[in-house]
Amino acid sequence: MPAILHEYDSIIRKQIAQGIVQHVHPKSGEVGQVHYLPHHAVVRQSKETTKVRVVYDASAKVGGPSLNDCLFTGPKFDQKILDLLLRFRTYPVALTADVEKAFLMVSVSENDRDVLRFLWVDDVSKADPEIQVVHFARVMFGVSSSPFLLMINATIDHHLKAFRSTNPEMVDVLLKSMYVDDVIAGAMDEESALKFYVESKDILRQGGFNLRKFTTNAWRVQENIDKKEGLSRESPLQGPCNLDETYAESTLGCAQTMGPTEQAVLGVKWDVATDRLIFSVSEISALADDKETTKRRVTSVVGKFYDPLGFLSPVVVKFKMFFQELCEEGLEWDQTLGEDLLRKWQLLLASLQEAPIFSIPRYFLGGTDTQVISHSLHGFCDASKKAYAAVIYLVTQTNSGPRVTFLVSKTRVAPLREVTIPRLELLSALLLARLINNVTESLSPNLSLECPTCYTDSMVALCWIVGSDKEWKQFVQNRVSEIRGLLPISCWQHCPGCVNPADLPSRGLTPSELSVSKLWHRGPDWLWESVTTKEPFQPEEIPAECLPEMRVRDQKTHALITTSVAKVLKCEEYSSLSRLVSVTAYVLKFVRALKEAVKGSRSSDSGLIASAQELSAAEMLWIQESQQRLIEDKHFPTWKKQFGLYCDEDGVWRCGGRLHHANIPHSMKHPILLHRDHHLTSLVVMRAHQKVCHNGTKETLTEVRSQFWIVKGSLW
């Protein structure tokens, strides 16, 4: 303990010597607002250097708001992390660096320094040391506004923009590559990477910032940079010595054990030697110690998952579902889990302990030397009762064939209030639309992307999205409007659920299951085939599940257009088949006019008299209607075998028979089967009876059988 105390004291005294921290003169008085910061030591035994770090707690509160509660934090950086990581994967030559002690290079106004006071002693060796008051003269780490002050205010951002007239290209690259004090960049070749190193370091040096700890996957570039920096490594691709932590290293992800060639890039482990991004979850299980398992403890462990790219989302979502289950049970934060919940939790933790290490290529074309023809984004979405998800793959067409790369995934647990599956499917489509729009904006500066394609296995959600001629109820309409605003309707396609990779994170997988999931790692097999242009999705008919979400006006119109003909006309009220067919033809003509009016188009057929084709279609519609009674009859399976029934291209059941090669009309070879109890059959027989000039049963039956076969027709 004394050793830690002396090291703690030496850190503060060094900051005083450097002018970072200043003594407050006892006679200066307290002018304006004053706040005292609590502080404590964090001891990191895993670090090779700087084992003790002084942490100042600006979030501490006693009987009132904390200092951080009173400060404007500025814009959040969460979304920028994903943008940087996505662009980081587009460079053949990756390059990372950080600004040395970036926060401590920015001075705090003298009027504001008294809110950054803290207490220390004059000599830690004394038995009764004298308490001293000191305050920060520089921007300190731990204050919520510090990242904003460093990056956005008149510091790095202002300094970089001063060079826009002399080196605009490098300024734009740096602004798009910085996360607070980290630089995450790259280049298309080694020469450009060296140019970036020289120019970026020089620009920041002129503002008083030292850009250091350069790391790259190109060993020639690394050797050249190390030579200029005066560094030596056992291996050119060995990770940098971590002299002190950057903002990202302190705030993103959980503590990770790094190998000799590994380093953290915005909280994601990057193996420089293999140029792969590494994902490991086994270390998280060690954080769930043998303490009493409460809802608070579960939350702490679940919060340790850090996966900005979403590669582990099928695993993480199972933990999210479990936490939601605790909320549904109404458990208090410090209430111990019941036996059933505890068993589920232990199974989840056991699956982490057995988890393999996952990795994906950092560069999306890593390991190949092929000519790129085009890039396109293909997104998938799906939902279950517990969660909904979206995942995006980058398909790169090369001269040696397509390459498919996992890019990013997002998951959301379903709301606690029960929501229908179609609505959850729509939420997943909205999640995908937002995600693919963000990915497009992130990658567009580096890649030329073709129009994206979005897939869902929900016909209901698809009909809501592409049904631009319909008005839906508020929940659906609001989300559909946003989806259409983000992506054109022509982007959306249907895919079978069995080949939808978004199904995996919507239901959850164990780490072992994820490790062998070819669908998740590579996407559907057909993405690896030559891309063919698909026609925009147009549903043949609106699923019944869509109707409850329609506005009342559209429901009435749709009911008139899609209802069964038997619900519009009563066959039993007609004594003539020709009259029934004529009236039906005119009704169909009216319905077509309604459809065209709904779509806003004008009919090309303006005639008032039904054509022969329309009369034939009307008769076929009644035949199809009458055959529903056949299908519902308990003897239908027997008749199907007895008559060799088959369904033709019009959906009409016809008899097979043995007259395939007979020189007779097709209607006689394969007559249409009619049920003897349907009124249409009576009208058919009556027409045949009139056609044979009211002759006997034999002649009438012969005429009927030239087109139809009535079950037990001889007993008519």
mmCIF file of N, CA, C and O in Angstrom, residues 53 81 141 147 179-180 245-254 267 306:
data_model
loop_
_atom_site.group_PDB
_atom_site.id
_atom_site.type_symbol
_atom_site.label_atom_id
_atom_site.label_comp_id
_atom_site.label_asym_id
_atom_site.label_seq_id
_atom_site.Cartn_x
_atom_site.Cartn_y
_atom_site.Cartn_z
ATOM 1 N N ARG A 53 -3.299 4.747 -11.764
ATOM 2 C CA ARG A 53 -3.865 5.899 -12.476
ATOM 3 C C ARG A 53 -4.772 6.650 -11.511
ATOM 4 O O ARG A 53 -5.547 6.039 -10.778
ATOM 5 N N ILE A 81 -18.298 6.120 -33.881
ATOM 6 C CA ILE A 81 -17.482 4.916 -33.697
ATOM 7 C C ILE A 81 -17.744 3.934 -34.823
ATOM 8 O O ILE A 81 -16.812 3.399 -35.435
ATOM 9 N N PHE A 141 -9.336 14.753 -17.777
ATOM 10 C CA PHE A 141 -10.060 13.563 -18.195
ATOM 11 C C PHE A 141 -11.078 13.196 -17.120
ATOM 12 O O PHE A 141 -10.771 13.225 -15.932
ATOM 13 N N PRO A 147 -14.295 15.714 -23.958
ATOM 14 C CA PRO A 147 -14.179 15.310 -25.363
ATOM 15 C C PRO A 147 -14.665 16.389 -26.321
ATOM 16 O O PRO A 147 -14.069 16.624 -27.374
ATOM 17 N N TYR A 179 -11.387 10.202 -33.468
ATOM 18 C CA TYR A 179 -12.342 10.012 -32.384
ATOM 19 C C TYR A 179 -11.682 10.543 -31.125
ATOM 20 O O TYR A 179 -10.849 9.878 -30.493
ATOM 21 N N VAL A 180 -11.994 11.804 -30.768
ATOM 22 C CA VAL A 180 -11.379 12.518 -29.657
ATOM 23 C C VAL A 180 -9.864 12.571 -29.868
ATOM 24 O O VAL A 180 -9.396 13.305 -30.727
ATOM 25 N N GLU A 245 -3.356 5.592 -21.455
ATOM 26 C CA GLU A 245 -4.584 5.279 -22.165
ATOM 27 C C GLU A 245 -5.152 6.479 -22.897
ATOM 28 O O GLU A 245 -5.045 7.624 -22.435
ATOM 29 N N THR A 246 -5.757 6.215 -24.052
ATOM 30 C CA THR A 246 -6.497 7.246 -24.764
ATOM 31 C C THR A 246 -7.926 7.286 -24.237
ATOM 32 O O THR A 246 -8.335 6.447 -23.432
ATOM 33 N N TYR A 247 -8.693 8.258 -24.722
ATOM 34 C CA TYR A 247 -10.092 8.370 -24.309
ATOM 35 C C TYR A 247 -10.854 7.100 -24.674
ATOM 36 O O TYR A 247 -11.634 6.572 -23.873
ATOM 37 N N ALA A 248 -10.645 6.583 -25.886
ATOM 38 C CA ALA A 248 -11.362 5.380 -26.322
ATOM 39 C C ALA A 248 -10.984 4.173 -25.479
ATOM 40 O O ALA A 248 -11.839 3.359 -25.105
ATOM 41 N N GLU A 249 -9.696 4.034 -25.150
ATOM 42 C CA GLU A 249 -9.248 2.882 -24.360
ATOM 43 C C GLU A 249 -9.840 2.909 -22.950
ATOM 44 O O GLU A 249 -10.070 1.864 -22.349
ATOM 45 N N SER A 250 -10.115 4.100 -22.444
ATOM 46 C CA SER A 250 -10.638 4.223 -21.085
ATOM 47 C C SER A 250 -12.151 4.082 -21.017
ATOM 48 O O SER A 250 -12.688 3.750 -19.963
ATOM 49 N N THR A 251 -12.835 4.347 -22.115
ATOM 50 C CA THR A 251 -14.299 4.398 -22.069
ATOM 51 C C THR A 251 -14.993 3.328 -22.891
ATOM 52 O O THR A 251 -16.180 3.058 -22.668
ATOM 53 N N LEU A 252 -14.312 2.698 -23.848
ATOM 54 C CA LEU A 252 -14.967 1.757 -24.749
ATOM 55 C C LEU A 252 -14.559 0.330 -24.433
ATOM 56 O O LEU A 252 -13.371 0.028 -24.298
ATOM 57 N N GLY A 253 -15.550 -0.556 -24.355
ATOM 58 C CA GLY A 253 -15.274 -1.973 -24.143
ATOM 59 C C GLY A 253 -14.832 -2.258 -22.731
ATOM 60 O O GLY A 253 -14.710 -1.396 -21.871
ATOM 61 N N CYS A 254 -14.593 -3.535 -22.470
ATOM 62 C CA CYS A 254 -14.103 -3.944 -21.152
ATOM 63 C C CYS A 254 -12.628 -4.289 -21.266
ATOM 64 O O CYS A 254 -12.066 -4.353 -22.353
ATOM 65 N N GLY A 267 -11.935 0.155 -29.020
ATOM 66 C CA GLY A 267 -12.490 -0.895 -28.177
ATOM 67 C C GLY A 267 -12.564 -2.263 -28.818
ATOM 68 O O GLY A 267 -12.892 -3.238 -28.152
ATOM 69 N N TYR A 306 -19.290 -5.378 -25.510
ATOM 70 C CA TYR A 306 -19.004 -4.226 -26.376
ATOM 71 C C TYR A 306 -18.798 -4.761 -27.787
ATOM 72 O O TYR A 306 -17.832 -5.461 -28.081
#
